[in-house]
Short mmCIF file of C-alpha atoms and ligand atoms in Angstrom, two decimals:
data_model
loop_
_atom_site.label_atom_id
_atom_site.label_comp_id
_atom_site.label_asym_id
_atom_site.label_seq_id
_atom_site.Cartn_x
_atom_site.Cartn_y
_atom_site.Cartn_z
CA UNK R 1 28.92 9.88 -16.46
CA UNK R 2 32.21 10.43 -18.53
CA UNK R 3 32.29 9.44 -21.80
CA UNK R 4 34.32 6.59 -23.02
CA UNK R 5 37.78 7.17 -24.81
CA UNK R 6 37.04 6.67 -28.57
CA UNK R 7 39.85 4.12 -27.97
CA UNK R 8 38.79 2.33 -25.57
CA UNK R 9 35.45 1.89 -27.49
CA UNK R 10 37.37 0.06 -30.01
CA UNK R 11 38.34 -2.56 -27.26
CA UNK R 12 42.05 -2.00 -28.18
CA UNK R 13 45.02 -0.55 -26.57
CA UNK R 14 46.07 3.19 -27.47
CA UNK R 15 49.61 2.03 -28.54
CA UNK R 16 47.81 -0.27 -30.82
CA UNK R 17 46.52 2.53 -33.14
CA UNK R 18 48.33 2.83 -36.69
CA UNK R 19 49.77 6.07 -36.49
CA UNK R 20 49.73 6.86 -40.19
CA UNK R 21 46.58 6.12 -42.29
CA UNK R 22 46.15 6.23 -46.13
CA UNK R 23 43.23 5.76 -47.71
CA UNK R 24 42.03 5.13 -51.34
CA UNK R 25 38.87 6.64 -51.68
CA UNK R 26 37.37 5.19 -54.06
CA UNK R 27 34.01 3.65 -55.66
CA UNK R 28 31.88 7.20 -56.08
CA UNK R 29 31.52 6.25 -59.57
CA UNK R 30 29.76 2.76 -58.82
CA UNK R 31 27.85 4.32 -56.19
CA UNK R 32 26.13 7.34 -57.99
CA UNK R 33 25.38 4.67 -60.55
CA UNK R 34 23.88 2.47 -58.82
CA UNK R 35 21.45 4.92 -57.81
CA UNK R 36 21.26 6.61 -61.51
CA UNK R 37 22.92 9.65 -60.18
CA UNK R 38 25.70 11.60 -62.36
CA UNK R 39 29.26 10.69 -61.25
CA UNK R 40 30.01 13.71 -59.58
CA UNK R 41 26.88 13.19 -57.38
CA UNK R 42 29.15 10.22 -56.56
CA UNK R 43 32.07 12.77 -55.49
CA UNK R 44 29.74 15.20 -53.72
CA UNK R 45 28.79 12.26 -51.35
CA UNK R 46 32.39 11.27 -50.83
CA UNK R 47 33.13 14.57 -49.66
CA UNK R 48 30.85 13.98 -46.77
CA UNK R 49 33.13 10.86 -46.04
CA UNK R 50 36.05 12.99 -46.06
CA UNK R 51 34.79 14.84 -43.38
CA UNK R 52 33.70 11.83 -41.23
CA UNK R 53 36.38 10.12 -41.63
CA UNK R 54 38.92 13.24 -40.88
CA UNK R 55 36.69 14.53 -37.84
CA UNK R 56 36.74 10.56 -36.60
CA UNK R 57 40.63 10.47 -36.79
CA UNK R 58 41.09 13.87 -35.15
CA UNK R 59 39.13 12.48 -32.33
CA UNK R 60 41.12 8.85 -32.01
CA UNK R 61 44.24 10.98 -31.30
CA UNK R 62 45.38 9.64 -35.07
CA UNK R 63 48.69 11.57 -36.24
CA UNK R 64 48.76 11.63 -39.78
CA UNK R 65 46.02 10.75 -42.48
CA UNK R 66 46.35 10.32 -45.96
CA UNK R 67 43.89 10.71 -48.91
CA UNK R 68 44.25 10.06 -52.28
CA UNK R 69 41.96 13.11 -54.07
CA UNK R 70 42.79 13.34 -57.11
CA UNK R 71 45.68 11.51 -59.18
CA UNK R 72 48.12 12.55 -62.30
CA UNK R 73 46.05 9.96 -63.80
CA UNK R 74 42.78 11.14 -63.40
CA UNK R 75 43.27 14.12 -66.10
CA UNK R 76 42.49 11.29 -68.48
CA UNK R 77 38.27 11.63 -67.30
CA UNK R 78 36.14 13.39 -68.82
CA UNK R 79 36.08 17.22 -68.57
CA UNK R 80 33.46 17.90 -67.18
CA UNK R 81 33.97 15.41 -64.01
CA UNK R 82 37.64 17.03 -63.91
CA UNK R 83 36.15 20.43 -63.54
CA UNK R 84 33.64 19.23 -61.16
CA UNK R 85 36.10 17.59 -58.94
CA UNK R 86 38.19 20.47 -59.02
CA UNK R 87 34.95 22.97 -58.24
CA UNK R 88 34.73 20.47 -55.47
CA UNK R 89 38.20 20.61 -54.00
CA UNK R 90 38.33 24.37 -53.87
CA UNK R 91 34.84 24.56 -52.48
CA UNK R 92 35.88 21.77 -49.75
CA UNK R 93 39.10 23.66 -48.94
CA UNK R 94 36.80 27.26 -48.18
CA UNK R 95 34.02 25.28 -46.57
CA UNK R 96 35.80 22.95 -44.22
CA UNK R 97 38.22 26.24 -42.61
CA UNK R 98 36.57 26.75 -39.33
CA UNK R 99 35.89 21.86 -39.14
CA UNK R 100 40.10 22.39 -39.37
CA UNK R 101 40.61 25.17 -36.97
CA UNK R 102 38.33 23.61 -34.36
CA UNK R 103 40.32 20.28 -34.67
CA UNK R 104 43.60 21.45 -34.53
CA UNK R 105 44.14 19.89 -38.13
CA UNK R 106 47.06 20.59 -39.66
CA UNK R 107 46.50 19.89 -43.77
CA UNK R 108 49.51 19.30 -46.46
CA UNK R 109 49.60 18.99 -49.74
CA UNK R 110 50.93 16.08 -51.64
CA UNK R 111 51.44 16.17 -55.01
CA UNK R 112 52.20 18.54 -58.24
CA UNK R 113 50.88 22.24 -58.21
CA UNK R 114 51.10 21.70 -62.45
CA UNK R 115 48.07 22.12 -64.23
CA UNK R 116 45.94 22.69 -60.84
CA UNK R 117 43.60 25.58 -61.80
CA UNK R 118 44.14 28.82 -60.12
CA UNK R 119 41.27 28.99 -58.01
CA UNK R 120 42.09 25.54 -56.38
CA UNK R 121 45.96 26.44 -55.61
CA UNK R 122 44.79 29.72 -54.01
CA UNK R 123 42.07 27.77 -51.71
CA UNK R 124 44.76 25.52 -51.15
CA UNK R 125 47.74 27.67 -49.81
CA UNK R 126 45.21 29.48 -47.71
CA UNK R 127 44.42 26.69 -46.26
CA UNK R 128 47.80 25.56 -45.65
CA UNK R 129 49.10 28.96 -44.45
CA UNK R 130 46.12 29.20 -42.27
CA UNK R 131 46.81 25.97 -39.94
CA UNK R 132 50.28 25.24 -40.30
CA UNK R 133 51.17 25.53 -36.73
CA UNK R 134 48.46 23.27 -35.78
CA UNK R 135 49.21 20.02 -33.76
CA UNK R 136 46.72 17.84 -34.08
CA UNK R 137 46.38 15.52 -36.89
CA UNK R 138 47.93 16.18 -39.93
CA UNK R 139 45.98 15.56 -43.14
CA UNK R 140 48.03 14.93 -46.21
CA UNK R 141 45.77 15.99 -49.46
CA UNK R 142 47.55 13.57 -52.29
CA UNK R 143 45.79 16.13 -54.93
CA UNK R 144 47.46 16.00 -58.50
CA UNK R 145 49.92 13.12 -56.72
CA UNK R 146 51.57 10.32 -58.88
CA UNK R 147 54.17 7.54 -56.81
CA UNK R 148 56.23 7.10 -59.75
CA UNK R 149 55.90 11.12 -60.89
CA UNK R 150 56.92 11.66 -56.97
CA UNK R 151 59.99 9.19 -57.24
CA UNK R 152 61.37 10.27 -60.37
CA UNK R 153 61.24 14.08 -59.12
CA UNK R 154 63.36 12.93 -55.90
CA UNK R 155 65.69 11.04 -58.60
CA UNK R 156 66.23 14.33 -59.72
CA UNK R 157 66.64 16.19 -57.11
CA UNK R 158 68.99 13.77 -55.76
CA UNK R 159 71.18 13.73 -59.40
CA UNK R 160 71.43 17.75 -59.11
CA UNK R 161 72.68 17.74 -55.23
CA UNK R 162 75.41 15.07 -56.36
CA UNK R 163 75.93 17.33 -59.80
CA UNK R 164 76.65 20.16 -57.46
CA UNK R 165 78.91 18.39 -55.24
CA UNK R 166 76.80 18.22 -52.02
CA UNK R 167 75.92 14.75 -52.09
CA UNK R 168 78.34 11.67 -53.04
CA UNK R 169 76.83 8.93 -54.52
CA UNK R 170 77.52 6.14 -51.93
CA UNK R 171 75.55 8.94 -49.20
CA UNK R 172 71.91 8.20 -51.35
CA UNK R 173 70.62 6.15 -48.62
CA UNK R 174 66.75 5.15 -47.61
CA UNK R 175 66.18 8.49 -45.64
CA UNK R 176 68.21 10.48 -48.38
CA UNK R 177 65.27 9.45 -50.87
CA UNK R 178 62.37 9.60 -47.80
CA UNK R 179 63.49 12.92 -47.36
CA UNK R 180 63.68 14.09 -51.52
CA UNK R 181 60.27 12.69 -52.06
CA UNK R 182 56.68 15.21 -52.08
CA UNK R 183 56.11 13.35 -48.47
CA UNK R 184 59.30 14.48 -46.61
CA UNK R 185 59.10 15.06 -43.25
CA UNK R 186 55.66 12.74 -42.68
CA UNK R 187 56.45 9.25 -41.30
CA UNK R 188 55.33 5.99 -44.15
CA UNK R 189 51.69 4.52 -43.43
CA UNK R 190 51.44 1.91 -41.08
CA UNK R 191 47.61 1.22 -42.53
CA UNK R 192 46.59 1.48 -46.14
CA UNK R 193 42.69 1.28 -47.08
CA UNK R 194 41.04 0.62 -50.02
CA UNK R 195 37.68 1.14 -50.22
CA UNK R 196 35.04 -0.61 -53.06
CA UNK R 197 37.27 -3.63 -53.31
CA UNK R 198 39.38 -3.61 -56.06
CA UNK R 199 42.98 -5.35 -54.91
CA UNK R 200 45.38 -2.37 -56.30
CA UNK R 201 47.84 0.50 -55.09
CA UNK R 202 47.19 2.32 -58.39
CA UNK R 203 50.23 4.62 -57.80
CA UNK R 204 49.53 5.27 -54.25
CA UNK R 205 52.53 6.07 -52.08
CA UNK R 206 54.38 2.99 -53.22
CA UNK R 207 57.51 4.10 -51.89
CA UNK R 208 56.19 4.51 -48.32
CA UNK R 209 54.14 2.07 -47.84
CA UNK R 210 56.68 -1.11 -48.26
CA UNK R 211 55.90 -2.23 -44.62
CA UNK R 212 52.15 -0.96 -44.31
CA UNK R 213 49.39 -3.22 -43.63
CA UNK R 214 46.85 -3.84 -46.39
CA UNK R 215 42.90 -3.28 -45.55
CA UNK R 216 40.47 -3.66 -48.59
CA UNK R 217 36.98 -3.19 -47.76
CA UNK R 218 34.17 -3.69 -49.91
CA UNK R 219 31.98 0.00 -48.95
CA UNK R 220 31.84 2.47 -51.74
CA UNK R 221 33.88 5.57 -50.54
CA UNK R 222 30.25 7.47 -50.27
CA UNK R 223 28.84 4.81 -47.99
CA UNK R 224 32.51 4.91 -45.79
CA UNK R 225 31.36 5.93 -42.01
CA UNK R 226 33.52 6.06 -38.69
CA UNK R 227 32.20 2.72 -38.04
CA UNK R 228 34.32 1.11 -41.05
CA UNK R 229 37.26 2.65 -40.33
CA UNK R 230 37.09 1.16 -36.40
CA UNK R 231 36.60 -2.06 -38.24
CA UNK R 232 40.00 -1.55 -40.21
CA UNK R 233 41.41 -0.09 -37.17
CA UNK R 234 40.52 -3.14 -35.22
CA UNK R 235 41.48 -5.62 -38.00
CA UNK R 236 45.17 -3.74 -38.00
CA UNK R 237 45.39 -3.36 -34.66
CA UNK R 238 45.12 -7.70 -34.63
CA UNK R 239 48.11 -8.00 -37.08
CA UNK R 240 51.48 -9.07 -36.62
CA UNK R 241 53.91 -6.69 -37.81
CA UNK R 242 57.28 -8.31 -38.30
CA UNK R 243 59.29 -5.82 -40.80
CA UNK R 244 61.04 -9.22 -42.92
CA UNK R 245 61.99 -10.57 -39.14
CA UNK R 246 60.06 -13.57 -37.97
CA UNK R 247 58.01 -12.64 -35.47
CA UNK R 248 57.81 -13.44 -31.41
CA UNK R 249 56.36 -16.42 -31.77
CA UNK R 250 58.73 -18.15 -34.38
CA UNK R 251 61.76 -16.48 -32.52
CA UNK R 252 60.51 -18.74 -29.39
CA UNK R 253 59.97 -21.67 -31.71
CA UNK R 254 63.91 -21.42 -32.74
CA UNK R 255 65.46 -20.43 -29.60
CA UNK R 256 64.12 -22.93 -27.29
CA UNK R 257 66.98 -25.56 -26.97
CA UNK R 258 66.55 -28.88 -28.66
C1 FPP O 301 37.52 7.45 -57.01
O1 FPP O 301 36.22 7.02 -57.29
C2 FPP O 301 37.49 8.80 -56.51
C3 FPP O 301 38.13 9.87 -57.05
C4 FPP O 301 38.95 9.81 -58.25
C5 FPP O 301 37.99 11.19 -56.46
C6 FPP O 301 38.04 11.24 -54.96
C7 FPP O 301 37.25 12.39 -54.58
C8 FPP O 301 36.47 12.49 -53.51
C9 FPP O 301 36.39 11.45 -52.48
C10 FPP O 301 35.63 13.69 -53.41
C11 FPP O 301 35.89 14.61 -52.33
C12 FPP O 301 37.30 14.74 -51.88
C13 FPP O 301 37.74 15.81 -51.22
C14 FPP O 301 39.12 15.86 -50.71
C15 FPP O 301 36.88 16.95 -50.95
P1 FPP O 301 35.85 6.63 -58.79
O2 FPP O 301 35.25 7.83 -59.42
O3 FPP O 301 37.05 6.09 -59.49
O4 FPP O 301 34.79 5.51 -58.55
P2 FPP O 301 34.52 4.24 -59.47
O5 FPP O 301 35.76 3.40 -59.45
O6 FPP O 301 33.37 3.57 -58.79
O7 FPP O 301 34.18 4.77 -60.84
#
């Protein structure tokens, strides 16, 4: 017997599937104490999710997957959970080499290389030099990533191409800033996920994601399995998308004569 697509399990059509999915991983915290564990117990388990949930989107045939790590915010925990989640990256980068190479995954990095020990920028560019010709899906690592830090560095960038006479002003279009920001070259979300349920972008990508659809799910990242993202995946694939236009159904409503 063949298997069934992974698609077709979901009951929905391949074109159907968001192409680009960001995720907020969060809720480790509430989830290593509700069991009395230390917080980076919490982490440790979410790397497991990671995993799952980048193994699960290799095999849906998704494109691009986002995943907020670690933000320019989070330097303000503790110490010890900051060097703990940074022990964690750079042991997550070495251990999940040959999971990558087997997919086809191609992994970026999004964010700052400031202030990112040593040891995790060196398992990070090997990573990235190792599978950069990879086509499969390409995992975007927001590690040491800030929206507004992100924006104002395009600003910049923009400022010193017009300063050196490469760029007018009246040329700064949408793609001109697309293409200045950390995320050049990867297309904006179509899905955004929350996990643990609290209603907020907290400096996610807020740039790219004007038009993506919202999915807030209650699951502690820890607890996140293939079988909750279907469930977003399913709930996207059921929205109407209408980009500030109206929509097929209102178009009808308006066209049809008297
Ligand atoms: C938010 O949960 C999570 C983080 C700040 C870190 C995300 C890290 C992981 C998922 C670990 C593994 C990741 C990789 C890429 C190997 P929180 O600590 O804010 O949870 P809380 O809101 O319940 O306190």
């Amino acid at each position: 017997m063949t298997p069934l697509d992974p698609v077709e399990e979901l009951g929905i059509e391949r074109e159907a599937l968001p192409r680009h999915i960001a995720i907020v991983m969060d809720g480790n915290g509430r989830w290593a104490r509700q069991r009395g564990l230390p917080r980076l117990d919490g982490h440790r388990e979410g790397a497991k999710s990671v995993r799952a949930t980048v193994t699960h989107c290799a095999r849906l045939g998704i494109e691009y997957l986002t995943l907020y790590a670690f933000s320019l915010e989070n330097w303000k925990r503790p110490k010890m959970e900051v060097a703990g989640l940074m022990a964690l990256y750079a042991e997550y980068l070495i251990k999940e080499r040959d999971e990558i190479m087997e997919n086809g995954i191609r992994v970026l990095h999004l964010g700052s290389r400031e202030r990112l020990p040593d040891a995790v920028l060196r398992e990070l560019d090997v990573t990235l030099e190792m599978c950069k010709d990879n086509k499969g899906l390409t995992v975007s690592l927001a590690l040491n990533y800030a929206s507004r830090a992100e924006i104002v560095e395009a600003v910049r960038c923009l400022a010193r191409r017009v300063q050196a006479g490469e760029l007018q002003p009246d040329e700064i279009d949408e793609a001109a800033v697309s293409n200045s920001l950390w995320s050049a070259g990867v297309p904006d979300p179509d899905l955004v996920i929350r996990t643990a349920g609290e209603m907020r972008l907290s400096n996610f990508l807020l740039w790219q994601i004007s038009y993506a659809e919202l999915c807030v799910v209650p699951t502690f990242w820890p607890d996140f399995r293939p079988e909750h993202l279907n469930g977003a995946i399913i709930e996207f694939a059921k929205r109407e998308r209408r980009f500030g236009d109206v929509g097929p159904v209102a178009a009808q409503v308006t066209d049809s004569p008297g």
